[in-house]
Tab-separated table of C-alpha atoms in Angstrom:
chain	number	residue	atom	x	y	z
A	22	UNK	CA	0.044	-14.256	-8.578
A	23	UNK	CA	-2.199	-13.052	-6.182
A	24	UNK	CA	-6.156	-13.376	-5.834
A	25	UNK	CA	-8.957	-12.142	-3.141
A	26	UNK	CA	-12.331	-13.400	-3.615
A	27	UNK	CA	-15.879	-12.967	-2.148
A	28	UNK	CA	-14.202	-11.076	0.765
A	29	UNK	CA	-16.451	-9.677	3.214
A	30	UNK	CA	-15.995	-8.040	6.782
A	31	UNK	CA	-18.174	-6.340	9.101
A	32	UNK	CA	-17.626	-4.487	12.324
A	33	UNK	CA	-20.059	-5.285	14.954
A	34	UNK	CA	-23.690	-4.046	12.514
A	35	UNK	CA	-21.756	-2.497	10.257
A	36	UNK	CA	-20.730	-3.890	7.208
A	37	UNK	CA	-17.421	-2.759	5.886
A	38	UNK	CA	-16.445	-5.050	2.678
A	39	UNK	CA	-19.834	-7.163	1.264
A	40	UNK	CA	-18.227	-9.364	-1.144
A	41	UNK	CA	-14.734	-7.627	-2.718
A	42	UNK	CA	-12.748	-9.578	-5.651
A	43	UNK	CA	-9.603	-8.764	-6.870
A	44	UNK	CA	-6.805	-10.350	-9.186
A	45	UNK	CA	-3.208	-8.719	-9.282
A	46	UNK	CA	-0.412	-10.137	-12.041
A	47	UNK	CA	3.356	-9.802	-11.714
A	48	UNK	CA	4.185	-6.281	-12.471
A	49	UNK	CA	0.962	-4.969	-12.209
A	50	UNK	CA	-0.024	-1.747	-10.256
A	51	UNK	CA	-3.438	-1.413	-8.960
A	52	UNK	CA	-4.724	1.672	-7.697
A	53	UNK	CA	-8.257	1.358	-5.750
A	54	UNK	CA	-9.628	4.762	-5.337
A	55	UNK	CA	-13.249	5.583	-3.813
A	56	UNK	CA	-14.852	7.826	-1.614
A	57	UNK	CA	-13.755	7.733	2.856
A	58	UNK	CA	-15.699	4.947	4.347
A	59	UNK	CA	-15.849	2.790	1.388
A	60	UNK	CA	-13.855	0.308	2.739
A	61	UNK	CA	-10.575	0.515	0.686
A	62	UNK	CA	-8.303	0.455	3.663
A	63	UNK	CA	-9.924	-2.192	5.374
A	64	UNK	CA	-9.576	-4.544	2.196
A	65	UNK	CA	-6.179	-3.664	2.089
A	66	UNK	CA	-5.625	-4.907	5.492
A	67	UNK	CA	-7.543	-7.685	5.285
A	68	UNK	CA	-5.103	-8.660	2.365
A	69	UNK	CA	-2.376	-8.801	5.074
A	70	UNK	CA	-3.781	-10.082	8.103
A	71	UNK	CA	-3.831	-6.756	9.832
A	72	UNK	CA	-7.707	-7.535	10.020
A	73	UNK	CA	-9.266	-10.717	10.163
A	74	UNK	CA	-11.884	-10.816	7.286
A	75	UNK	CA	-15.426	-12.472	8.335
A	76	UNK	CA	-15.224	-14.714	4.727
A	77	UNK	CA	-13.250	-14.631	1.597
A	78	UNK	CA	-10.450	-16.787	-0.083
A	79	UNK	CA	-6.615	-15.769	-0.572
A	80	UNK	CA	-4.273	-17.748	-3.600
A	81	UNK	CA	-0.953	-15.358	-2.979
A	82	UNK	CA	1.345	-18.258	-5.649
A	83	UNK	CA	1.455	-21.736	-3.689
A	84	UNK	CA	-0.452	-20.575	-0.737
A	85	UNK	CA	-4.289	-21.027	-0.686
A	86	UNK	CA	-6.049	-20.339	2.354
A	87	UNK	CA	-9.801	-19.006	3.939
A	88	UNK	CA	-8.823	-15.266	5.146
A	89	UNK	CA	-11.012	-16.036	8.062
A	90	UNK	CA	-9.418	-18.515	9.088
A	91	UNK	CA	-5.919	-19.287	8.334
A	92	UNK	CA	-3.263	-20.547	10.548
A	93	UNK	CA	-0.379	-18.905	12.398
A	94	UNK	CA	1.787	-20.259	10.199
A	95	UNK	CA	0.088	-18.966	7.152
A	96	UNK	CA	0.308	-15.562	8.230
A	97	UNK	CA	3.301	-15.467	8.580
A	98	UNK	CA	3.840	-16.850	4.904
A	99	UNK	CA	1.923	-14.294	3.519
A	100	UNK	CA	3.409	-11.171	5.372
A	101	UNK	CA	6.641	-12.412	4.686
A	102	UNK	CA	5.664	-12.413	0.885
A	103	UNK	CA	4.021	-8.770	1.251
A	104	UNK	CA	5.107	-5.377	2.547
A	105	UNK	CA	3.210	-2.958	3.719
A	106	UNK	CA	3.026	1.054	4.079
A	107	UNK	CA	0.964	2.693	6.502
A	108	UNK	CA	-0.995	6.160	6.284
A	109	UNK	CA	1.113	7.145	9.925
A	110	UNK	CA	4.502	5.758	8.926
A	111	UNK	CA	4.887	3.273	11.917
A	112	UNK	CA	7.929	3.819	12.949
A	113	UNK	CA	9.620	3.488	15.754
A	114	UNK	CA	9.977	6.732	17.620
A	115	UNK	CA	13.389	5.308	19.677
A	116	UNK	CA	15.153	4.200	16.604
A	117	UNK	CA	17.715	5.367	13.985
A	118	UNK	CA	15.829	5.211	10.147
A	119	UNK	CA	18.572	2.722	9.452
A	120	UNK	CA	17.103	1.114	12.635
A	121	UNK	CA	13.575	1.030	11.911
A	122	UNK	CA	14.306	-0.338	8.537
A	123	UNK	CA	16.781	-3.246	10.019
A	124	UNK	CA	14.398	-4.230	12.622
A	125	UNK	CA	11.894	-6.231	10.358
A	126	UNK	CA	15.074	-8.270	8.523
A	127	UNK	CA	16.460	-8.756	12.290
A	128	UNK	CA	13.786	-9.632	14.453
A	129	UNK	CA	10.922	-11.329	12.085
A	130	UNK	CA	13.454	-13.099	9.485
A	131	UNK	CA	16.479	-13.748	11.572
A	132	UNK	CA	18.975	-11.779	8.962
A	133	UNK	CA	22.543	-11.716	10.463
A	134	UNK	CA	22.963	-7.813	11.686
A	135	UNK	CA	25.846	-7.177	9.574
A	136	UNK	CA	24.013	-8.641	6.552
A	137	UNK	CA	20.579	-6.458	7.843
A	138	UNK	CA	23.100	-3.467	7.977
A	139	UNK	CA	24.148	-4.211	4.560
A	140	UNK	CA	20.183	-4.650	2.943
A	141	UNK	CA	19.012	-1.505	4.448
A	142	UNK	CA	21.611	1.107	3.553
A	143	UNK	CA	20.610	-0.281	0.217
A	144	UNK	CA	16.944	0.674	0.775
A	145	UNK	CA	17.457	3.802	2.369
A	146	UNK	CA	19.619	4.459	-0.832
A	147	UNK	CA	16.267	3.392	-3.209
A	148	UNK	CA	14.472	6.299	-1.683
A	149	UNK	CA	17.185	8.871	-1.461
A	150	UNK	CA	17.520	8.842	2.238
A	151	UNK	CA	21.141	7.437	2.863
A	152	UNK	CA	22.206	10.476	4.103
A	153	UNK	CA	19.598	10.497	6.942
A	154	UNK	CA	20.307	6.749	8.187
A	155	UNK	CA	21.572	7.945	11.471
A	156	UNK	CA	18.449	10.229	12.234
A	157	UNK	CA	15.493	9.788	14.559
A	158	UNK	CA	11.850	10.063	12.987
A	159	UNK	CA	11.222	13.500	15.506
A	160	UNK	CA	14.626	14.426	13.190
A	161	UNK	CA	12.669	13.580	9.560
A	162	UNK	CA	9.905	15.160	7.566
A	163	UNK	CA	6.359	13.542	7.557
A	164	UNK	CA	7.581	12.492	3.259
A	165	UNK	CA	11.021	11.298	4.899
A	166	UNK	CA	9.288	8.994	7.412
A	167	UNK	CA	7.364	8.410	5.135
A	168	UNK	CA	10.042	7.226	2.838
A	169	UNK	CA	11.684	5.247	5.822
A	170	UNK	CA	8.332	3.439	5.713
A	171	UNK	CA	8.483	2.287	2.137
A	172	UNK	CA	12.592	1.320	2.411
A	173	UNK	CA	11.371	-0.810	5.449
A	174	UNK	CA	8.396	-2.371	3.287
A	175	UNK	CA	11.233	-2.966	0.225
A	176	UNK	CA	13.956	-3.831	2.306
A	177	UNK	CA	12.581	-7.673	2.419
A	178	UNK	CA	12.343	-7.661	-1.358
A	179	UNK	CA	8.810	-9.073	-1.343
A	180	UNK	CA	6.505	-10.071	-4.153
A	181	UNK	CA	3.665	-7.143	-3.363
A	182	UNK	CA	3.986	-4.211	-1.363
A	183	UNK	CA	0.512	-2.252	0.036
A	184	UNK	CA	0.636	0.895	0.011
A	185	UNK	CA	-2.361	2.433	2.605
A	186	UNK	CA	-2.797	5.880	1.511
A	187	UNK	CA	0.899	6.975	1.617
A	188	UNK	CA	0.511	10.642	1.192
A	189	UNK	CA	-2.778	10.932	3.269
A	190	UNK	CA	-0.820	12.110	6.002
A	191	UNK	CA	1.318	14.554	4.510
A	192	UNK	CA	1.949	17.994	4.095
A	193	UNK	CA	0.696	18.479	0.254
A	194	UNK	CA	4.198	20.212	-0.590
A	195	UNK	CA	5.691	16.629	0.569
A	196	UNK	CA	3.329	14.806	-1.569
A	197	UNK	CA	5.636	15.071	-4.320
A	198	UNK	CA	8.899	13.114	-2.866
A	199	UNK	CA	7.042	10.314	-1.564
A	200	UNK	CA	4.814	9.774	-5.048
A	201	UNK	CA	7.985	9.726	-6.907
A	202	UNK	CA	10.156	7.008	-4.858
A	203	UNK	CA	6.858	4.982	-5.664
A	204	UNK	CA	6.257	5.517	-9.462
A	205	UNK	CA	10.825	4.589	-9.183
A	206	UNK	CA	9.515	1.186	-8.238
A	207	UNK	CA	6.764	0.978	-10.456
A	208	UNK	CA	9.352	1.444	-13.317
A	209	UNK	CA	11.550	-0.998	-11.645
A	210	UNK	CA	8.487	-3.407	-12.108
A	211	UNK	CA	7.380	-3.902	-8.209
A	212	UNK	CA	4.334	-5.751	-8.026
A	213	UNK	CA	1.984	-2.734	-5.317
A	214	UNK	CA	-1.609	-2.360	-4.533
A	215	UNK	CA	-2.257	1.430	-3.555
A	216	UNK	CA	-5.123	2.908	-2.153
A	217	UNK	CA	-4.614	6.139	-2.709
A	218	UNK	CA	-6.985	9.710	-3.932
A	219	UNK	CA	-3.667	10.896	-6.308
A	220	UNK	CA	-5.998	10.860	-9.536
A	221	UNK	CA	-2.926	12.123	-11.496
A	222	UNK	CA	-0.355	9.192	-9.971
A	223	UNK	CA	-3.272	6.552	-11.153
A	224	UNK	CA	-3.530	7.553	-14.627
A	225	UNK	CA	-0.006	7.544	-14.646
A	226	UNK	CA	1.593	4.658	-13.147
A	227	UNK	CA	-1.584	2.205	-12.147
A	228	UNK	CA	-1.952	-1.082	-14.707
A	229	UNK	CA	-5.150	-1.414	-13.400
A	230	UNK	CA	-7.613	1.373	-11.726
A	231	UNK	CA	-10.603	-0.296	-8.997
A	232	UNK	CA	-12.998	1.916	-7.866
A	233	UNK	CA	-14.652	0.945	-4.543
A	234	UNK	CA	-18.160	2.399	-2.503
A	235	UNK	CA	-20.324	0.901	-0.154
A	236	UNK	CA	-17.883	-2.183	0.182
A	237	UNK	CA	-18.123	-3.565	-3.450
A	238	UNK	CA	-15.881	-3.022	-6.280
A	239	UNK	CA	-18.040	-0.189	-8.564
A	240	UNK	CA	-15.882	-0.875	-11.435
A	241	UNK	CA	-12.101	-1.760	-12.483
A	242	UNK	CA	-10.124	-1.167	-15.415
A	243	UNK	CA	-7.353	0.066	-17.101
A	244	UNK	CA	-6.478	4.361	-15.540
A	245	UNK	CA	-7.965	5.325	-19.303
A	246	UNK	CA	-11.339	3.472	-18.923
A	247	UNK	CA	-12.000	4.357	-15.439
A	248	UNK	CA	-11.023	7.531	-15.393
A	249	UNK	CA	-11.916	8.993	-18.812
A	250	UNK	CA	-15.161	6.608	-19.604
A	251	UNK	CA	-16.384	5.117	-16.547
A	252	UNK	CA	-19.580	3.349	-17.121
A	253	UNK	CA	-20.986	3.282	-13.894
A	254	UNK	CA	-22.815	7.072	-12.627
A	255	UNK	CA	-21.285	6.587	-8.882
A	256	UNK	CA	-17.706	6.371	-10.672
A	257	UNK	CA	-18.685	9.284	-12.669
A	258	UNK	CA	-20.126	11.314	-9.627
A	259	UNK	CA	-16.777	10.603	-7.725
A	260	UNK	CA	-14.485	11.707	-10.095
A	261	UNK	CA	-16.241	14.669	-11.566
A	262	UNK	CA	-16.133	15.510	-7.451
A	263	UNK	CA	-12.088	14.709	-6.758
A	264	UNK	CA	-11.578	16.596	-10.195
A	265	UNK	CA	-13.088	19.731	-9.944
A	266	UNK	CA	-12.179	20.696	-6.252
A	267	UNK	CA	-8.207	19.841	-7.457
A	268	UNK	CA	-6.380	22.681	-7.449
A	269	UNK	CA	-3.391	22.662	-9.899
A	270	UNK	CA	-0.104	24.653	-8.597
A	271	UNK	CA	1.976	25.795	-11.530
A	272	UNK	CA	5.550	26.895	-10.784
């Protein structure tokens, strides 16, 4: 369904991605964990023209096309094929949830208003924010916004949604709300490439676990051979980090 090879990216001396691969199926989930700095988010953004890679090769179904260098019209294929979360939500500060969440069917795909209306009550409803459609994002929680974000990203019912480090932003008691509305898709088979640190949400939901550092994939696998018997020592080193500064909170 979707494949990324040999891409590489560097800003001005320093070089962010040095050669990153990656193959996602129908269905699949893939989690990419690693370290800060090791070029996760940029992939991921790369992946939807946010950034402009220096090399690498997309196939997203039909399309095939040089990430460096694809058209206008390309672009626009591919983001309206994708979705995409951010770390900051995104949103726009002057409009309703039910708004922000209309604005993308609207504006970029020319959806009728009444019809827009119509899609995105039903993804506010997906992530248990109906009630709120009438509210500002100053009037939300950072995992409500949060949640507007990912109804927007659904809302266009595309084949992969990116998720870039949902819950980074969050107060960790709104982790929770914001994890679960994604492992609800996950279940309802949604196609999603996450970069995220959640070890726990990994070994639970992911199909397939890529861990990155210094711009290359370390390893990939399924959540139980990366994260019980990695075979690389920086994998190791990285989890036996993440794991043992985790604090568990029992209730």
């Amino acid at each position: 369904m979707l494949k990324v090879t040999d891409v590489h990216k560097a800003f001005g001396k320093n070089e962010i991605l040095k050669g990153v691969d990656l193959t996602v199926n129908k269905g699949d989930v893939v989690v990419i964990l690693g370290p800060s700095g090791s070029g996760k988010t940029t992939f991921l953004r790369t992946l939807a023209f946010l950034e402009s890679a220096d090399k690498g090769e997309l196939e997203f179904d039909e399309i095939k096309t040089s990430l460096s260098h694809a058209s206008k019209k390309t672009i626009l294929d591919v983001r309206r094929k994708s979705g995409f979360v951010y770390q900051n939500y995104n949103l726009f500060n002057n409009k309703t949830a039910l708004e922000n969440v209309m604005e993308g069917l609207v504006v970029a795909r020319k959806v009728p208003k009444e019809e827009a209306k119509k899609i995105a009550e039903e993804a506010l409803a997906k992530v248990g924010l109906l009630d709120r459609k009438d509210f500002y994002p100053s009037q939300l929680s950072g995992g409500q916004q949060q949640r507007v974000g990912i109804a927007r990203a659904v809302a266009t019912k595309p084949d992969v949604v990116l998720f870039d480090e949902p819950t980074s932003a969050l107060d960790p008691e709104l982790v929770g709300e914001v994890l679960s509305v994604i492992k609800s898709l996950a279940k309802e088979g949604t196609t999603m490439i996450v970069v995220t640190h959640e070890i726990a949400f990994a070994e639970e939901v992911a199909t397939q676990v890529v861990f990155m550092d210094g711009g290359v994939v370390v390893e990939k696998g399924t959540p139980r051979e990366i994260l019980y018997t990695p075979k690389e020592a920086r994998t190791k080193e990285f989890l036996h980090r993440i794991l043992s500064t985790r604090v568990e909170y029992v209730i």
